[in-house]
Short mmCIF file of C-alpha atoms in Angstrom, two decimals:
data_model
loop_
_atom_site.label_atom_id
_atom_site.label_comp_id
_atom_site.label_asym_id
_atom_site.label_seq_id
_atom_site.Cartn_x
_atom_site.Cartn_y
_atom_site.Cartn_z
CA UNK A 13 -11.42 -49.26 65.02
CA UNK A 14 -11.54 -45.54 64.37
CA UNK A 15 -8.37 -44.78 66.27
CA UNK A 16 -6.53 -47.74 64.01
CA UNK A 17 -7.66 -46.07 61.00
CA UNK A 18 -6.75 -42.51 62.46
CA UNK A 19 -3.16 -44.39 63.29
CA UNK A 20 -2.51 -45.46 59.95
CA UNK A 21 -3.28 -42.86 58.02
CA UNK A 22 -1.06 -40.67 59.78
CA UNK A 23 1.81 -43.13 59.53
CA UNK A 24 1.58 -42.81 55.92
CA UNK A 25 1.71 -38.96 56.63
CA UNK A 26 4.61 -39.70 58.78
CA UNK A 27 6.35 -41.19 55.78
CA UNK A 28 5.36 -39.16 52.80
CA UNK A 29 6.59 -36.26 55.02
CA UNK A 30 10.32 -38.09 55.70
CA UNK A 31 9.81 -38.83 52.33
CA UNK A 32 9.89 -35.45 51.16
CA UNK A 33 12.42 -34.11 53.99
CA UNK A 34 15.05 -36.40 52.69
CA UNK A 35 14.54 -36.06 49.47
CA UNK A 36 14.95 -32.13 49.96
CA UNK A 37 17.65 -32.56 52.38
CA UNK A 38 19.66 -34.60 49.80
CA UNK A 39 18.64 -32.59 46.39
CA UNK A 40 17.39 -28.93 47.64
CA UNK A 41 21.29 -27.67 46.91
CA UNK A 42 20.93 -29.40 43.34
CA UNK A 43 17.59 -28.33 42.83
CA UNK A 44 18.46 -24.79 43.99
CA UNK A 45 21.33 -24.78 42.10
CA UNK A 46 19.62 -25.65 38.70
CA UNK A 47 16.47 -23.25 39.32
CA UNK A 48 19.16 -20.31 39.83
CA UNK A 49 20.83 -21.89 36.40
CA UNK A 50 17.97 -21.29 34.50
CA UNK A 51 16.76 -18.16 35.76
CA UNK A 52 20.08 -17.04 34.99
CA UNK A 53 19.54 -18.06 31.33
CA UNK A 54 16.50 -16.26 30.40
CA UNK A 55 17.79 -13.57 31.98
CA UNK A 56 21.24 -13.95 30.06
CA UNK A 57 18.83 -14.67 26.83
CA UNK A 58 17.17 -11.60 27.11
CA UNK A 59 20.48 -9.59 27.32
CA UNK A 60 21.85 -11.47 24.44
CA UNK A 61 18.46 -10.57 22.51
CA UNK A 62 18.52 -6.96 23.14
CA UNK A 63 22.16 -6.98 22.40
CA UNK A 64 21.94 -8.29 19.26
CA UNK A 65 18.85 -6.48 18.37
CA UNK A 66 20.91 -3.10 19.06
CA UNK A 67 23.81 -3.92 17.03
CA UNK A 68 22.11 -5.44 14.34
CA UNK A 69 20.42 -1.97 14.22
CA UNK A 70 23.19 -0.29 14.30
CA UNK A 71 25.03 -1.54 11.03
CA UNK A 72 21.53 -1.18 9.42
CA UNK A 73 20.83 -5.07 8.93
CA UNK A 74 17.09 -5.72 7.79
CA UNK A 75 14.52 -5.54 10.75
CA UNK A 76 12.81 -8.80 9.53
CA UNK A 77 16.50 -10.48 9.82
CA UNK A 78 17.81 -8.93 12.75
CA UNK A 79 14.48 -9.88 14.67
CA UNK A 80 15.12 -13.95 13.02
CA UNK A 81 18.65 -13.37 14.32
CA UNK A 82 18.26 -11.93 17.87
CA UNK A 83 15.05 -14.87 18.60
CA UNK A 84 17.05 -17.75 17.59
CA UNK A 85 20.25 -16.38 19.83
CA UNK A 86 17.55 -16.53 22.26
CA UNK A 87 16.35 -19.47 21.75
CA UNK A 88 20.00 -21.54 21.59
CA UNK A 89 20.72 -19.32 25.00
CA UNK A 90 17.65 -20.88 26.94
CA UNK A 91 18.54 -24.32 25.37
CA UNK A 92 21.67 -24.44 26.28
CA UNK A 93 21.18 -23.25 29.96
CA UNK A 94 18.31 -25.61 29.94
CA UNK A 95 20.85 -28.47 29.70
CA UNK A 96 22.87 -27.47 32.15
CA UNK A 97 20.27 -27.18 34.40
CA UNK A 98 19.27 -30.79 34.07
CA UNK A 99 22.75 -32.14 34.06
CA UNK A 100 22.98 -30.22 37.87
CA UNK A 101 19.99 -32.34 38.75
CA UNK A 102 21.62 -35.56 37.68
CA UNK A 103 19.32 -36.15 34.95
CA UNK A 104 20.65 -37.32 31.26
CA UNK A 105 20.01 -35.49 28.56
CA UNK A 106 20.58 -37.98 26.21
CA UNK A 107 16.67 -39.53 26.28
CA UNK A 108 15.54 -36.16 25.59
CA UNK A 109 17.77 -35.31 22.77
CA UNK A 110 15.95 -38.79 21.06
CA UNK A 111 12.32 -38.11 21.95
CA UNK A 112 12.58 -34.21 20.90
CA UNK A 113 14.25 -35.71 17.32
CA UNK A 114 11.63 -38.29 17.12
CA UNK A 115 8.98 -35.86 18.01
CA UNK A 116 10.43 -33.64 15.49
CA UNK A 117 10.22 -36.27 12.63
CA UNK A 118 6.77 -36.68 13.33
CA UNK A 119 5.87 -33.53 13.23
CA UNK A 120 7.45 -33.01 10.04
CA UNK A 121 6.10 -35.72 8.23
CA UNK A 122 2.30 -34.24 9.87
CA UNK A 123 3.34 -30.81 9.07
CA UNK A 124 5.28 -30.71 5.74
CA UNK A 125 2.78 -27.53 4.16
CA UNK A 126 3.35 -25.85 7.51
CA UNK A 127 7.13 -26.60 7.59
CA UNK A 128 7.47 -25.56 4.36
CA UNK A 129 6.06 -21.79 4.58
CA UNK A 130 8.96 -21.92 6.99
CA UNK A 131 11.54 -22.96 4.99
CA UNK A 132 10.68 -20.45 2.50
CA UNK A 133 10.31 -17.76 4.85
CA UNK A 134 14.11 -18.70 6.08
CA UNK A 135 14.85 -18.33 2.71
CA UNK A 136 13.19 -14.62 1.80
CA UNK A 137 15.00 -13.72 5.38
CA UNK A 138 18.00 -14.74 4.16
CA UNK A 139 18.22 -13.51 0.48
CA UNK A 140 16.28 -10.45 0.60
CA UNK A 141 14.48 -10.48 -2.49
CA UNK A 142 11.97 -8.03 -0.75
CA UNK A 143 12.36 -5.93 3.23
CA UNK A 144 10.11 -3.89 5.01
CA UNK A 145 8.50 -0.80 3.54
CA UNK A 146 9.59 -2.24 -0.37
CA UNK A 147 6.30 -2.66 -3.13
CA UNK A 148 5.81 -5.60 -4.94
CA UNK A 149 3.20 -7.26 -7.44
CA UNK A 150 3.28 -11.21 -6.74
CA UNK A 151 1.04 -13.74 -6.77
CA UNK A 152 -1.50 -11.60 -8.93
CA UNK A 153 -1.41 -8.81 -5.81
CA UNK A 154 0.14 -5.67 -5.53
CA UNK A 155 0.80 -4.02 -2.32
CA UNK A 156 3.49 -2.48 0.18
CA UNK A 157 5.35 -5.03 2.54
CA UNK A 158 4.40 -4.60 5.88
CA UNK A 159 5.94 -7.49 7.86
CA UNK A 160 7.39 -10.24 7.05
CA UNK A 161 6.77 -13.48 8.97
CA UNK A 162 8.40 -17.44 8.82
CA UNK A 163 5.60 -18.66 7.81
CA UNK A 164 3.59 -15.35 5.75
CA UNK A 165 4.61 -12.51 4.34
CA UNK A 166 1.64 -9.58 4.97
CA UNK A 167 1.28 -6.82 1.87
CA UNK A 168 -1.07 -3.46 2.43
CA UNK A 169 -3.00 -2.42 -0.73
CA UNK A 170 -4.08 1.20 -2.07
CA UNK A 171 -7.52 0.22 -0.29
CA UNK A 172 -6.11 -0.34 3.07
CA UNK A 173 -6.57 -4.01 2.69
CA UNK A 174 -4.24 -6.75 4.38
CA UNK A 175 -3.24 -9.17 2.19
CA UNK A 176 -1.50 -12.45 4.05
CA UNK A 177 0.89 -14.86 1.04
CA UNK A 178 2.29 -17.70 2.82
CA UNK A 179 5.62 -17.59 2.00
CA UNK A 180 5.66 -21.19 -0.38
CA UNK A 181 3.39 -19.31 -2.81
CA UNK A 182 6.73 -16.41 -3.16
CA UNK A 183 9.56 -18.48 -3.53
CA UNK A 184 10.42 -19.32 -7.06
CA UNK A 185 7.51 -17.10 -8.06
CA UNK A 186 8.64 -14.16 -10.64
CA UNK A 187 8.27 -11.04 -8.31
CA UNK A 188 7.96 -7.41 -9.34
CA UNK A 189 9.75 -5.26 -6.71
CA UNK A 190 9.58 -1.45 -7.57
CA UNK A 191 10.62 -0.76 -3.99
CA UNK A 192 8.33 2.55 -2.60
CA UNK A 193 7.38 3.95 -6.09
CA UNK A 194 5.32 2.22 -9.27
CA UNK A 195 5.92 3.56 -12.96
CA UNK A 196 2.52 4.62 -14.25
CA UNK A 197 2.41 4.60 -18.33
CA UNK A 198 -0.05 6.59 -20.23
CA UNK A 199 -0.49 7.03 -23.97
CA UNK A 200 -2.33 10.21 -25.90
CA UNK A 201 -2.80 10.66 -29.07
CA UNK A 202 -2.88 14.10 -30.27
CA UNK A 203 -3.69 15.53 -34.00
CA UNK A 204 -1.15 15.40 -36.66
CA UNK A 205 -1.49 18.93 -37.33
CA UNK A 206 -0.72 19.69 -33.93
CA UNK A 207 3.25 20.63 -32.95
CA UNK A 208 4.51 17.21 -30.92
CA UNK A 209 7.07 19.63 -28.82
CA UNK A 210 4.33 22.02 -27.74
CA UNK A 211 2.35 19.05 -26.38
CA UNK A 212 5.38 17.60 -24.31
CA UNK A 213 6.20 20.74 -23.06
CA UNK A 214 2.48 21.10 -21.86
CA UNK A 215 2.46 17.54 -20.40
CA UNK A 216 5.60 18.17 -18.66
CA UNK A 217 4.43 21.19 -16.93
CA UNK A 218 1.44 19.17 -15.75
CA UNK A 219 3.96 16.44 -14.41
CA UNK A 220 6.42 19.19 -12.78
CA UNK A 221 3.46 20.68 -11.05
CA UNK A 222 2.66 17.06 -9.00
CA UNK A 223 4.47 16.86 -5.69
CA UNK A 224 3.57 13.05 -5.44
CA UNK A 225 5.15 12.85 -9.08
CA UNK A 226 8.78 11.59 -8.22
CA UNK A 227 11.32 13.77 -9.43
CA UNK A 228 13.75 11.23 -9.62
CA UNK A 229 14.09 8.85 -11.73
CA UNK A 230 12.50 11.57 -13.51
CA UNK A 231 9.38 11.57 -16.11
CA UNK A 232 9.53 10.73 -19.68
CA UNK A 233 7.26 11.96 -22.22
CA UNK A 234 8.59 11.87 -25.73
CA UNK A 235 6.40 10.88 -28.87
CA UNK A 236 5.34 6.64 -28.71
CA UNK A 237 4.33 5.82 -32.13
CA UNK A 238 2.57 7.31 -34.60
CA UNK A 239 -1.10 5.96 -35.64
CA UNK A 240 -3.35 5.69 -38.18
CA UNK A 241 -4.82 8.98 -36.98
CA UNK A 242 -2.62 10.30 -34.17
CA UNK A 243 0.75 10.92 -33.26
CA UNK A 244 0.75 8.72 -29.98
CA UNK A 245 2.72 10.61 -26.97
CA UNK A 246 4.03 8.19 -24.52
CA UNK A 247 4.13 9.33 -20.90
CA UNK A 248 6.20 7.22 -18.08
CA UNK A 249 6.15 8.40 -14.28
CA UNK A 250 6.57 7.20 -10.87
CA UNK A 251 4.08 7.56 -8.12
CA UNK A 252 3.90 6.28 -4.35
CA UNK A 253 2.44 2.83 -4.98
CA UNK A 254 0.28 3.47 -1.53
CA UNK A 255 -1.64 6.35 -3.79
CA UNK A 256 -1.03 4.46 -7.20
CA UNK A 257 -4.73 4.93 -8.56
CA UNK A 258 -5.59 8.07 -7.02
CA UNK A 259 -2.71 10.07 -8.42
CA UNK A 260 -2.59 8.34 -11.77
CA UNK A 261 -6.27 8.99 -12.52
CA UNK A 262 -5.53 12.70 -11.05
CA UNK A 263 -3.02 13.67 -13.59
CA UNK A 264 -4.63 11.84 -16.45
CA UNK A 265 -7.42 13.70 -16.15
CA UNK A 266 -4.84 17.35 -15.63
CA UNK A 267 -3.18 15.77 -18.86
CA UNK A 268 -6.31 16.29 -20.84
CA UNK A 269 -7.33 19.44 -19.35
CA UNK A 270 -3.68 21.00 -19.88
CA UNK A 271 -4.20 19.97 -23.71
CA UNK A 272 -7.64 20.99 -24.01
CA UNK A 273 -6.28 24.35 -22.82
CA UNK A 274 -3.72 24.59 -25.21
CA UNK A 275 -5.78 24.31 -28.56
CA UNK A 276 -4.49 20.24 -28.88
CA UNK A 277 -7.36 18.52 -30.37
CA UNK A 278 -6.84 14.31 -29.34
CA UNK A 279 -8.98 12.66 -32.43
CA UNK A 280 -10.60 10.05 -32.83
CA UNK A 281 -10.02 7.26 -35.10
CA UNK A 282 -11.66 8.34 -38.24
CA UNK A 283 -11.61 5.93 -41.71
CA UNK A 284 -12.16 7.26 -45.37
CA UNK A 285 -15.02 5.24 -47.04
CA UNK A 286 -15.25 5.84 -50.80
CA UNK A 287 -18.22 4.92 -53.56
CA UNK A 288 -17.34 3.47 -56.51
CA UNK A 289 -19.59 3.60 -59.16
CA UNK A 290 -19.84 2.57 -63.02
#
């Protein structure tokens, strides 16, 4: 009974191994042919993606873009090699081609926030608005780009902080882009006996003395308004947005200390009461 069941399990054996023999025998060429097919293409993809990547680089094109640019040349590359590969095996690509577009439609309709980020992020790729290294105020934040994703875009503050705006929330948002430097604005009200000239000169020095004061577009400081009790002296700058805070509040307080220096009182708001009597 043993020697039965010993008998026919190694018949089956016997045939899974023909089997397999004949099936190798008859496809290992095809199947040989299509693994060197597709090792081919990721190699070949990787060629085409550095190749891009370098002469993107070259004429200067945006990193965020040329990286969208060199991946999807990638991408198509491994695709299309992909196909071929299956046609060497004898296998239609046609039922693929319909599952992958009805997966896709599925997907979509499950995934419309999440395809959506994406479409926007295509967008901000595409038209700029913003690249690498630029700062911006959007979405109530205000912080230097530092990458630039499909579906995010990723901002550093003054504090160091990472701030992550999926990219639905930008487009058709109104966005401030002062590139790498932000105009600070101060206002100072100085005495009206006081000469207006002496004080911008004074303010200027303060300004010409800052190296992280950008000397071009350069600093204006001319006279505001004038108050009830003060000539108000208007004072526009740019500063590195990455230090915004820390050199504004710097030279405000070297603005006061300049003019304290030079004998220019800043009053205070003062009002004239008078007492009528019978």
């Amino acid at each position: 009974m043993d020697q039965e069941v010993l008998q026919q399990e190694f018949a089956q054996l016997q045939n899974i191994y023909n089997m397999v023999a004949e099936f190798l025998v008859q496809y290992s060429f095809q199947i040989l042919g299509a693994l060197i097919i597709f090792l081919l293409g990721l190699w070949l993809a990787g060629r085409v993606h550095r190749f891009i990547a370098a002469l993107l680089a070259r004429h200067n094109v945006d990193v965020t873009l040329a990286g969208f640019i060199s991946n999807l040349a990638r991408i198509l590359v491994i695709l299309m090699m992909a196909i071929i590969a299956l046609g060497k095996l004898g296998i239609s690509v046609a039922p693929f081609i319909a599952a992958l577009g009805a997966m896709a439609l599925g997907a979509g309709l499950a995934l419309q926030g999440m395809l959506s980020n994406y479409a926007a992020g295509v967008t901000i790729i595409l038209t700029r608005p913003f690249v690498v290294g630029n700062t911006v105020k959007m979405q109530g934040v205000c912080g230097v780009i530092k990458e630039i994703n499909l579906s995010m875009t990723i901002l550093t503050n003054e504090e160091g902080e990472e701030i992550s705006i999926p990219n639905k929330h930008i487009v058709g948002e109104i966005l401030h882009n002062s590139f790498e430097y932000m105009l600070a604005e101060t206002r100072i009200g100085i005495s009206y006996a006081a000469d207006p000239q002496q004080a911008i000169d004074c303010l200027s020095a303060v300004l010409a003395q800052r190296p992280e004061v950008a000397s071009e577009p350069a600093p204006q400081i001319g006279i505001d308004s004038f108050g009830d009790s003060a000539i108000e002296i208007g004072i526009r700058y740019w500063v590195p947005t990455r230090n915004y805070y820390g050199v504004k509040f710097a030279v405000n307080l070297e603005l006061f200390s300049a003019l304290k220096t030079a004998g220019i009182s800043i009053p205070f708001p003062q009002r004239e009461v008078r007492m009528l009597t019978d």
